[in-house]
Coordinates of C-alpha atoms and ligand atoms in Angstrom, one line a residue:
X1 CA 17.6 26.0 6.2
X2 CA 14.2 25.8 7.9
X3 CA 15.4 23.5 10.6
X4 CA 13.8 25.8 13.1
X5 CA 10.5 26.8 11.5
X6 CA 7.1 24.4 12.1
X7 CA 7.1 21.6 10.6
X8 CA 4.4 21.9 7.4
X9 CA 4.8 18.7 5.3
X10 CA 3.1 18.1 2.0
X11 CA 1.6 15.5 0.2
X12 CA 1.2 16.9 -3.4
X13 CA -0.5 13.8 -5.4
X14 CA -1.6 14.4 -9.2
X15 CA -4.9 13.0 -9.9
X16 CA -3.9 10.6 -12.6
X17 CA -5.3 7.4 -11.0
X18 CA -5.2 5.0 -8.5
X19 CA -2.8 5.9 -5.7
X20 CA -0.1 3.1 -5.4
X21 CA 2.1 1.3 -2.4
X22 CA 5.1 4.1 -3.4
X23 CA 2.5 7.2 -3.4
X24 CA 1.3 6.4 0.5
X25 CA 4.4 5.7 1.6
X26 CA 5.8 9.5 0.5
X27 CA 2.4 10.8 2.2
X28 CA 2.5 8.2 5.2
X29 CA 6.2 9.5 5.6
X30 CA 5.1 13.2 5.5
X31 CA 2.4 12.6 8.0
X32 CA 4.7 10.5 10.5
X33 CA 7.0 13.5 10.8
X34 CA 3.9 16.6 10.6
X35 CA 2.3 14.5 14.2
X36 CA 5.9 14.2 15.6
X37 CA 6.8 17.2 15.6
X38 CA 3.3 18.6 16.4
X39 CA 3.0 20.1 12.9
X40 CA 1.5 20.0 9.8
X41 CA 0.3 17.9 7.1
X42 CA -1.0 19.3 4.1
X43 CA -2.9 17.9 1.2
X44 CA -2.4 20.0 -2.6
X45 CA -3.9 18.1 -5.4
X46 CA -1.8 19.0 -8.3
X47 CA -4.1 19.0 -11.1
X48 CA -2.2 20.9 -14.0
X49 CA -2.1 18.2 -16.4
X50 CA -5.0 17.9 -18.2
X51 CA -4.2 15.4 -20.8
X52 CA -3.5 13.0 -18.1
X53 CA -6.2 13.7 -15.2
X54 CA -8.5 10.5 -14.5
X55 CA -11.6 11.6 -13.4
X56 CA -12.5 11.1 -9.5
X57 CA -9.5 10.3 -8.7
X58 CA -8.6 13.3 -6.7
X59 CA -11.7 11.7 -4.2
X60 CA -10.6 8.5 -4.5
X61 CA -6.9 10.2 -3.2
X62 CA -8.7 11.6 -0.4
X63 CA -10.5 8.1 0.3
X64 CA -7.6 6.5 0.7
X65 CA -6.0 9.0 2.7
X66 CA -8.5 8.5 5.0
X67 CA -9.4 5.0 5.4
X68 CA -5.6 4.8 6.5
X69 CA -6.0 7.6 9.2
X70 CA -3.6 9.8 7.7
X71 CA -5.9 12.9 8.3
X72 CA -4.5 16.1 6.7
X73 CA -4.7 19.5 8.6
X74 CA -5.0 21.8 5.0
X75 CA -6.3 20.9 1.4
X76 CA -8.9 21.3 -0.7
X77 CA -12.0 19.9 0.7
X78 CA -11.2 21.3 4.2
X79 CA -9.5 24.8 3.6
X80 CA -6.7 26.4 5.8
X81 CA -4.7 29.8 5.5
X82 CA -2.7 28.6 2.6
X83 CA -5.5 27.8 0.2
X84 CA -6.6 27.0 -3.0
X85 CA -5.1 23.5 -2.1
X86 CA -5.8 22.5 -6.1
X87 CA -3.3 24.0 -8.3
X88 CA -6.0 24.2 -11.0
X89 CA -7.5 27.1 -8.6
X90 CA -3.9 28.7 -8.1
X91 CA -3.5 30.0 -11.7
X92 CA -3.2 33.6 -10.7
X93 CA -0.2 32.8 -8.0
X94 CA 1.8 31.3 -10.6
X95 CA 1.1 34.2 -13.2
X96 CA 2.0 36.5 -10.7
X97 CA 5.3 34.6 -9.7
X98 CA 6.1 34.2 -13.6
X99 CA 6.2 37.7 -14.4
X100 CA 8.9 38.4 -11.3
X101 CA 11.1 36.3 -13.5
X102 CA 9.8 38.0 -16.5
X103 CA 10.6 41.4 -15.2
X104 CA 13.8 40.9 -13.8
X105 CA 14.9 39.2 -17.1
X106 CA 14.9 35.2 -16.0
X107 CA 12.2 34.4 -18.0
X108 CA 11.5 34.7 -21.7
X109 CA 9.1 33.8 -24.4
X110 CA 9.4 30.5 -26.3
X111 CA 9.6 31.4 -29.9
X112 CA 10.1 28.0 -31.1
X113 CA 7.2 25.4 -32.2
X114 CA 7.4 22.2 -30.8
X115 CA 8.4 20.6 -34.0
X116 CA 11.4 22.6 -34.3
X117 CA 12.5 22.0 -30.7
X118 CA 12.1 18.4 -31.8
X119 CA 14.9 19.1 -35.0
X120 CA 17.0 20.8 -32.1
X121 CA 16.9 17.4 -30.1
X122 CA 17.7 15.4 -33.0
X123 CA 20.4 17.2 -33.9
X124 CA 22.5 17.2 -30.6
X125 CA 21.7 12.9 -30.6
X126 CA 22.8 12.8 -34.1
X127 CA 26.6 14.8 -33.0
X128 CA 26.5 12.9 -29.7
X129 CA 26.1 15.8 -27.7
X130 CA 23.2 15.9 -24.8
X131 CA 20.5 18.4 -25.7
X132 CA 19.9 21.6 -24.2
X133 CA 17.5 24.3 -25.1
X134 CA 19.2 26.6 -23.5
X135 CA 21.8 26.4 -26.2
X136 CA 18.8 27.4 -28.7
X137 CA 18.4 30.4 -26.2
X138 CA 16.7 33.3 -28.6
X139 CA 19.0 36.6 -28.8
X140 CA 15.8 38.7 -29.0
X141 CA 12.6 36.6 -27.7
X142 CA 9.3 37.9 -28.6
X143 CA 7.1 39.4 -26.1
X144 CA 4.9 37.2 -24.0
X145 CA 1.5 37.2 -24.8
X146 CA 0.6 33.9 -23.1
X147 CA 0.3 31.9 -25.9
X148 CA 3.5 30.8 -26.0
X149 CA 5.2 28.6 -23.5
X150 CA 7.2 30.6 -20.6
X151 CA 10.9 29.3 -20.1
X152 CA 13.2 30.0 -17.2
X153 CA 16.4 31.8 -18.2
X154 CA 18.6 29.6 -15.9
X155 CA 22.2 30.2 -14.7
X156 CA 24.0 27.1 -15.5
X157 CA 26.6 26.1 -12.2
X158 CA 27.6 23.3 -10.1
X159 CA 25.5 22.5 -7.0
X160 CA 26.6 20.2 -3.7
X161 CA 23.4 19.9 -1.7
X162 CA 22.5 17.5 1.0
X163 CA 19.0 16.0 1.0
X164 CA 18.1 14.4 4.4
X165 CA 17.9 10.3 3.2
X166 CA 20.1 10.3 0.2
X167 CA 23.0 12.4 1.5
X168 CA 25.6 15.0 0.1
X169 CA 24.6 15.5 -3.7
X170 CA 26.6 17.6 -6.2
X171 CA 26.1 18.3 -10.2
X172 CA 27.9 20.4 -12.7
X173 CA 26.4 23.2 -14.6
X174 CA 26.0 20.8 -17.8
X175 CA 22.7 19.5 -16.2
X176 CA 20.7 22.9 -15.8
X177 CA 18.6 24.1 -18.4
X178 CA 15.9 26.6 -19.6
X179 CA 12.8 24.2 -18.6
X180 CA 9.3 25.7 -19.5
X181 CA 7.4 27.7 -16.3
X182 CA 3.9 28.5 -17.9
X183 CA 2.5 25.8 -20.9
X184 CA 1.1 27.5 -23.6
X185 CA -2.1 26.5 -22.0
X186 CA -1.5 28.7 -19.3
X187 CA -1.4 26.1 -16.9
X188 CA 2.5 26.0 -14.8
X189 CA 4.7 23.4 -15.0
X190 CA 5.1 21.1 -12.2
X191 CA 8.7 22.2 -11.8
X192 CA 8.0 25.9 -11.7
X193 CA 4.8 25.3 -9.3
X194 CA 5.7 23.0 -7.2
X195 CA 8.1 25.8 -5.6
X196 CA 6.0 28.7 -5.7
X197 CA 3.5 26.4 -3.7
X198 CA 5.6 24.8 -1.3
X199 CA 6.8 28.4 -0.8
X200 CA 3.7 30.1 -0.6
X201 CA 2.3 27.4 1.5
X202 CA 5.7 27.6 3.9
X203 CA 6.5 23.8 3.5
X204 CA 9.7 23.2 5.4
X205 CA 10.0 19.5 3.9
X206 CA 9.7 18.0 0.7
X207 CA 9.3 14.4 0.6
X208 CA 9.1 13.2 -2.9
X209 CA 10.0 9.9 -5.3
X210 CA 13.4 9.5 -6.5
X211 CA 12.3 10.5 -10.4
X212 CA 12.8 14.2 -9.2
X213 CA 16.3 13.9 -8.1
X214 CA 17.8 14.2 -11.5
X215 CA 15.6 18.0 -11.8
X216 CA 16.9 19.4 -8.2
X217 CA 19.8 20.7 -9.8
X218 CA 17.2 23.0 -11.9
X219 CA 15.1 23.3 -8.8
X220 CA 18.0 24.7 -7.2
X221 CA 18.7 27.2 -10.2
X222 CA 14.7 28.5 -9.9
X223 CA 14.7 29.0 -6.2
X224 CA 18.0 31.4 -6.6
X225 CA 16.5 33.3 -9.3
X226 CA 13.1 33.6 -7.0
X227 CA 15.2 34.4 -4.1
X228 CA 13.6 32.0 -1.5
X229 CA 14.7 29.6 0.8
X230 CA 14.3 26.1 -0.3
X231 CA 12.5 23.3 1.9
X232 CA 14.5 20.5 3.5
X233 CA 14.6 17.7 0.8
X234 CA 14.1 14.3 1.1
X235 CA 13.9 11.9 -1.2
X236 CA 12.9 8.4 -1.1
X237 CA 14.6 5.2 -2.4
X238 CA 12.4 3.5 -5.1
X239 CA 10.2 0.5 -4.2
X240 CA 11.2 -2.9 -5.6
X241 CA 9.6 -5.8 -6.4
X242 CA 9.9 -9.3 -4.3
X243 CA 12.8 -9.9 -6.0
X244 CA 14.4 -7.2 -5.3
X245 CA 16.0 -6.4 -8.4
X246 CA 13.6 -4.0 -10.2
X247 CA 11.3 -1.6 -9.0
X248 CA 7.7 -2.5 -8.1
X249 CA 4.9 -3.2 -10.8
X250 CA 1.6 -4.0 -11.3
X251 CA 2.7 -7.2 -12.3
X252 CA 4.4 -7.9 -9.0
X253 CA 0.9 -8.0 -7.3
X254 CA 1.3 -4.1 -5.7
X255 CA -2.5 -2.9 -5.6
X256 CA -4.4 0.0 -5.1
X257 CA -4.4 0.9 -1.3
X258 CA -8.0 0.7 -1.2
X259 CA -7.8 -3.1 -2.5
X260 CA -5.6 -4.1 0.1
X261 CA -8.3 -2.7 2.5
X262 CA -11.7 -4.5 1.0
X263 CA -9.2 -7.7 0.2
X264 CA -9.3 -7.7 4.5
X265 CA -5.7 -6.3 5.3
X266 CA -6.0 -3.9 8.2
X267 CA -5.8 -0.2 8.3
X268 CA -3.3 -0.2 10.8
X269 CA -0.9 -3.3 9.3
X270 CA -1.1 -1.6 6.1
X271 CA 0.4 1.5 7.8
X272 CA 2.8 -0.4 9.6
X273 CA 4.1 -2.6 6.8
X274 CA 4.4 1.1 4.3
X275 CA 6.2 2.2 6.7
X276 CA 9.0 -0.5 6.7
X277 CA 9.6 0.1 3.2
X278 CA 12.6 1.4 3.0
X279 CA 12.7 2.2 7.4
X280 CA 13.6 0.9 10.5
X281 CA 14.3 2.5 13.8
X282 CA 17.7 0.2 13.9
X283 CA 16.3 -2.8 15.8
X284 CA 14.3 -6.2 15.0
X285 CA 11.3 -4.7 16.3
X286 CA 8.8 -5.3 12.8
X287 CA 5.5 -4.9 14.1
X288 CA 4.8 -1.2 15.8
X289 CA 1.4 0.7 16.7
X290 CA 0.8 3.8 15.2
X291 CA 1.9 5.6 17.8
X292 CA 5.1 4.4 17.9
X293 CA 5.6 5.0 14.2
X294 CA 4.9 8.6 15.2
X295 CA 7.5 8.4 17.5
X296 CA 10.5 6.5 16.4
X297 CA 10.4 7.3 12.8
X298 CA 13.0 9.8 11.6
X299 CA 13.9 10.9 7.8
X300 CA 17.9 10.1 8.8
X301 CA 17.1 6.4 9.1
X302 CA 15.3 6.2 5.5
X303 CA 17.2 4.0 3.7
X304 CA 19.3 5.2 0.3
X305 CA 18.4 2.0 -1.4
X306 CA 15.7 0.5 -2.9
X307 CA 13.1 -1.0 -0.7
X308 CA 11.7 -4.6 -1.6
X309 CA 8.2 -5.0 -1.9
X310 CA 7.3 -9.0 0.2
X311 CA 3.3 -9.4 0.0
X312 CA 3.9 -12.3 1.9
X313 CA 5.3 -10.2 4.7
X314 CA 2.3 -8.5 4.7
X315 CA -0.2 -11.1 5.0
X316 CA 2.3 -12.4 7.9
X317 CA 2.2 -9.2 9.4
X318 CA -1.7 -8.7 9.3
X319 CA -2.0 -12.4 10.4
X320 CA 0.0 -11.0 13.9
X321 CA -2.6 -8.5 14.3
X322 CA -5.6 -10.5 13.6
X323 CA -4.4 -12.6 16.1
X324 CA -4.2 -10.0 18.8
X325 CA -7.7 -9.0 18.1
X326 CA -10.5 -9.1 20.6
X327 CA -13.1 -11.4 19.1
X328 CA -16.2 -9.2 19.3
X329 CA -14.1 -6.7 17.5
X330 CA -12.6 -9.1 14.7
X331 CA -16.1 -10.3 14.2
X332 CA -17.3 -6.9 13.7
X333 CA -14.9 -6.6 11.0
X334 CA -14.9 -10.2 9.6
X335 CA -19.4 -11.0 9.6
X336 CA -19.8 -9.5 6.4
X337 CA -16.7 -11.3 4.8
X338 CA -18.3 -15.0 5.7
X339 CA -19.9 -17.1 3.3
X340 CA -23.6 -15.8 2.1
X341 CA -24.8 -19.2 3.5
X342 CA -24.1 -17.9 7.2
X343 CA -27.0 -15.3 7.1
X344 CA -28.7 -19.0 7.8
X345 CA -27.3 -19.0 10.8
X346 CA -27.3 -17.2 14.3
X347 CA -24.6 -14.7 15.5
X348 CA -23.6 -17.0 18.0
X349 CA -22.3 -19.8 15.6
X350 CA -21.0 -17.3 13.4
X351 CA -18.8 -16.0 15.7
X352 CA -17.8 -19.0 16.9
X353 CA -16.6 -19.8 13.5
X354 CA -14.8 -16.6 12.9
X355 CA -13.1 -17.1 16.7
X356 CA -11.6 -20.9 16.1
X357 CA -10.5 -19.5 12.6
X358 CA -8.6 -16.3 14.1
X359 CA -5.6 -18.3 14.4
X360 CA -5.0 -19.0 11.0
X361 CA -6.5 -15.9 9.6
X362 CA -4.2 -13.8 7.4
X363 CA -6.6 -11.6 6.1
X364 CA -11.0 -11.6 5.8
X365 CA -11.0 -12.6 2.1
X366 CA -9.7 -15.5 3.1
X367 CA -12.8 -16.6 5.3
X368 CA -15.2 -18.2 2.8
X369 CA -12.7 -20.4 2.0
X370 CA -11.8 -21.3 5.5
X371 CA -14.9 -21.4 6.6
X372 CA -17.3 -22.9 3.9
X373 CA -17.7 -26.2 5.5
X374 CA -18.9 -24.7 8.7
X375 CA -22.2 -23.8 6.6
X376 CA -22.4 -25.8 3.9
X377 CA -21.9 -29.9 3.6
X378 CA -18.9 -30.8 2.1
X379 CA -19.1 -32.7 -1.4
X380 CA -18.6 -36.2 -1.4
X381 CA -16.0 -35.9 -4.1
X382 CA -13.7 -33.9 -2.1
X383 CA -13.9 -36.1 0.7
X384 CA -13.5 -38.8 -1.4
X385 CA -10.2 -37.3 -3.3
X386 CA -8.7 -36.4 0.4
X387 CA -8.9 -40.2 1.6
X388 CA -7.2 -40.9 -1.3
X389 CA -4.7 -38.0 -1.8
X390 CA -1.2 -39.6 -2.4
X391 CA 0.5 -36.7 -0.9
X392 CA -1.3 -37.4 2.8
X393 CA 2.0 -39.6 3.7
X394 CA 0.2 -41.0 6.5
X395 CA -3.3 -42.4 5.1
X396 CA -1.5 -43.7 2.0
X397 CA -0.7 -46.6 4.2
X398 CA -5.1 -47.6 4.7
X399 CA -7.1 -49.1 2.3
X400 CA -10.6 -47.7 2.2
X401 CA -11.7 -50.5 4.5
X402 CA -8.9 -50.0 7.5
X403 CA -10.3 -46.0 7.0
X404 CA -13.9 -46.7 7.0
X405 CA -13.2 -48.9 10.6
X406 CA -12.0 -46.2 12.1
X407 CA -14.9 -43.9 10.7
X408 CA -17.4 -46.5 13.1
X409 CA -15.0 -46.5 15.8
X410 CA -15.1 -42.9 15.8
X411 CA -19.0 -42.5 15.4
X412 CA -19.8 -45.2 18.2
X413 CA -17.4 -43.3 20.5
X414 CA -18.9 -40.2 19.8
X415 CA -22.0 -40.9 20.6
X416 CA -21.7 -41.0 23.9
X417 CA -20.0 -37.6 23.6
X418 CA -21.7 -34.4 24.6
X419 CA -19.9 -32.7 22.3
X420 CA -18.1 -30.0 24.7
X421 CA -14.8 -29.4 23.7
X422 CA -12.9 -31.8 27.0
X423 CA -15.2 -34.3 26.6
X424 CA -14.2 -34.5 22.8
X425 CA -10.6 -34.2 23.6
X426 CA -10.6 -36.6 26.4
X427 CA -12.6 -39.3 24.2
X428 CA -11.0 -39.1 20.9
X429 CA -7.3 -39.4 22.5
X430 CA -8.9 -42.5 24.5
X431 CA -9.7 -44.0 20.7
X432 CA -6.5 -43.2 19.9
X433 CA -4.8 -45.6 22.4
X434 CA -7.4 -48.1 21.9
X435 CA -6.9 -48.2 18.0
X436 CA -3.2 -47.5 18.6
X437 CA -3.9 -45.0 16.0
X438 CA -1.7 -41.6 15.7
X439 CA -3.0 -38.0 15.3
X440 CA -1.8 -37.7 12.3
X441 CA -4.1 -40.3 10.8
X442 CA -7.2 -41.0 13.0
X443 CA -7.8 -36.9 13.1
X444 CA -7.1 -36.6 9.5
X445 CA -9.5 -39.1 8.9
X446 CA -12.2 -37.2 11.3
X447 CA -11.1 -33.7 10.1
X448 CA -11.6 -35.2 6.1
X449 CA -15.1 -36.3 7.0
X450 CA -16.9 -33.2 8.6
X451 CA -14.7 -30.7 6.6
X452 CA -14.0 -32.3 3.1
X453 CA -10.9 -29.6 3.8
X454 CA -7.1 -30.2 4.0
X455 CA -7.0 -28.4 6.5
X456 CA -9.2 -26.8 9.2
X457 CA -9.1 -25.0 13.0
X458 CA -8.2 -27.5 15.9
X459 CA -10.0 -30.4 15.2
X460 CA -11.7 -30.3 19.0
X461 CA -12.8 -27.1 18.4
X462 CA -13.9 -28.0 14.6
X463 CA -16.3 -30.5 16.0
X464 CA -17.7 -28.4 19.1
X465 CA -18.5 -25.7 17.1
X466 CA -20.2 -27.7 14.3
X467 CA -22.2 -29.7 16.9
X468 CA -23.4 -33.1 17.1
X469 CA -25.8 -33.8 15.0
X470 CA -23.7 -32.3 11.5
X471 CA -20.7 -34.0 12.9
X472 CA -22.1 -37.2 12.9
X473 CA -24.0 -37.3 10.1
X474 CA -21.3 -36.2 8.2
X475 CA -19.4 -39.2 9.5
X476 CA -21.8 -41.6 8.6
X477 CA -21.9 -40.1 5.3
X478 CA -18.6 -40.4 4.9
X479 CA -18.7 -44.4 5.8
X480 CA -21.3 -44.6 3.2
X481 CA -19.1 -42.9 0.3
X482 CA -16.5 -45.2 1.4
X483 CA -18.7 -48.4 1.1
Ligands
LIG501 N1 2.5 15.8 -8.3 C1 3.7 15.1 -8.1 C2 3.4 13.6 -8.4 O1 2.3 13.2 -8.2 C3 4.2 15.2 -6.7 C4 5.7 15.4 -6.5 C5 6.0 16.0 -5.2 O2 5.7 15.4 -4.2 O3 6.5 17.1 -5.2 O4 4.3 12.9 -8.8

């Protein structure tokens, strides 16, 4: 095989929409191997199915492609020597490589309309048998003139091929067929121009879903009667959802790459986590750089099986990054994700927010939520509902009045504070022992009152950041709501 030719790898999406969790993952695969092995990585947008193009979606491809810093060395909006990188452009190449098979007598025209194909197939399921053109096969074909379809004249046999992830494969002749090359729109079949292409454009690996293992066997056939070496192939196990028992839906929450990236997951954790579906370089190790995907992944530790799809291991997985963020840099990314109500406020503050929030963050969408009561008072009703929420085990136990005395305590003692985050520290835990209070309720009670959240940043920081003067008139309006 081409084991020791350059690595050229494809990715070879068809424009029919938004480009999924499975689709990146072929091309993030492709692009991992291409910059290990200093080769490379080719973009073909194959666009020969016109019923089913969605319009712009070949850009939005290219978008994606890009946001995620898988840049491609060849395609169709930056050239190379193998070009047109759009199959729609390529219609010549295929013609050519169609009338090879025509003259050497493995191809022939299809004489038959499609509703009489149609009686063929209902035929064999009504006798039990599995259809096959080929069985239809005209003695005397009429000439081609274009208009009808082109079909291969395949050789049926057995085939034992080994693919790189799913191993030693073999078939019997019953699966080949006479599949259709040229459409009687003149446009080629994927399985006809996939291989001139990956030929022509001297691809030495295919990386492709699962749903074309059950064709290789005809792949196989064509590349014989073309009399060219075949890529490496490798195909990849199918992506599940969280449960693990079916594959992955929109249902099961997998979104559009580009969603993932304006919902505040990062670029580089999105790459990371595609990348574990369905790998691992054989240790624990989860979380790896970029470069170190380039340099531990290999096809041979793919998995066979299906790959389960955990958005919850994402988040977790963005939420380590987040974390080892710099904070001008995170604030960078995060100002524009804040609540509308910060453009009230100074860059100072709002970074300040963003930095005592970092450690919970799991990804920017979240912020508004997290971060609401840092610009905006909270409402008395939620304050009010939290006093009194029966799940808080701990302030069950107060009546409003045992709550509200610890709401003075806490405003006389802060009073005297400057509002620096030891001095806040040091004073509150002093309260604590002289209210033989516990953290658990005397903080919850604070953290209820300036917040009217369940939960919040460090309540030290909370208050520092907030300041004095909206801490503690949030206090006392929480001792009035109380009253
Ligand atoms: N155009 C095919 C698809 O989008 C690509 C299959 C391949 O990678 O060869 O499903």
């Amino acid at each position: 095989m081409n084991s020791a030719k350059v690595v050229r790898t494809r990715f070879a999406p068809s424009p029919t929409g938004f480009l999924h969790v499975g689709g990146i993952r072929t091309a993030l695969y492709a692009w991992l191997l291409a910059r290990q092995n200093d080769g490379k990585f080719i973009l073909r947008i194959e666009d020969t199915d016109k019923a089913r193009e969605v319009a712009n979606s070949d850009q939005h491809i290219i978008d994606s492609l890009n946001a995620l810093g898988l840049n491609y060395d060849e395609g169709p909006d930056i050239s190379g020597d193998y070009g047109p990188y759009r199959q729609s452009e390529r219609i010549d190449i295929y013609k050519r490589w169609a009338k090879k098979l025509l003259d050497s007598g493995r191809a022939y025209a299809d004489p038959y309309s499609p509703a009489e194909v149609q009686k063929f197939r209902e035929t064999a399921q009504k006798n039990k048998q599995p259809f096959l053109y080929r069985n239809h096969r005209p003695n005397n074909p009429p000439e081609w003139d274009g208009s009808q379809p082109l079909r291969f004249k395949s050789e049926p046999k057995g085939y034992t091929w080994s693919d790189a992830v799913m191993g030693n494969l073999s078939t019997g002749p019953e699966v080949i067929d006479d599949f259709i090359i040229l459409k009687s729109d003149g446009y080629p079949t994927y399985n006809f121009a996939h291989i001139v292409d990956d030929y022509e454009m001297k691809i030495s690996h295919i990386i492709r879903g699962q749903e074309f293992l059950a064709s290789t066997p005809n792949y196989l056939n064509m590349y014989e009667a073309l009399g060219i070496e075949r890529p490496i192939l490798a195909t990849m196990p199918h992506i599940l959802g969280p449960t693990g028992n079916k594959k992955l839906s929109k249902r099961d929450g997998a979104k559009d790459v580009l969603d993932y990236l304006a919902d505040g997951i990062l670029p580089t954790t999105l790459v990371n986590f595609i990348a574990s579906l369905g790998w691992n370089d054989g240790s624990e190790q989860e979380v790896f750089s970029v470069p170190e995907l380039i340099e531990k992944f290999s096809l041979d530790r793919v998995q066979k099986s299906g790959a389960r799809f955990d958005e919850k291991r994402l988040t977790w997985m963005n939420g380590v990054e987040i974390r080892s963020m710099d904070i001008d840099k995170l604030y960078e990314l995060t100002k524009d994700y804040l609540p509308e109500e910060s453009n009230n406020y100074d860059n100072e503050y709002n970074k300040a927010v963003v930095k005592i929030t970092q450690e919970r963050l799991k990804y920017f969408k979240e912020l508004p939520e997290l971060t609401q009561f840092f610009f905006k008072e909270p409402q008395s009703k939620e304050v009010l509902n939290l006093f009194q929420d029966p799940k808080n085990k701990q302030l069950k136990k107060l009546d409003r009045k045992q709550i509200n005395d610890l709401l003075h305590a806490t405003i006389n003692t802060l009073e005297k504070s400057s509002f620096d985050k030891a001095d806040l520290e040091s004073k509150l835990n002093q309260l604590l022992v002289d209210k033989q209070s516990k953290p658990g309720i005397l903080f919850s009670i604070i953290r209820i009152a300036v917040s009217g959240a369940p939960a919040s940043p460090q309540l030290f920081d909370t208050l520092q950041v907030l300041g004095k003067d909206k801490s503690m008139e949030r206090l006392r309006k929480a001792t009035e709501l109380l009253n």
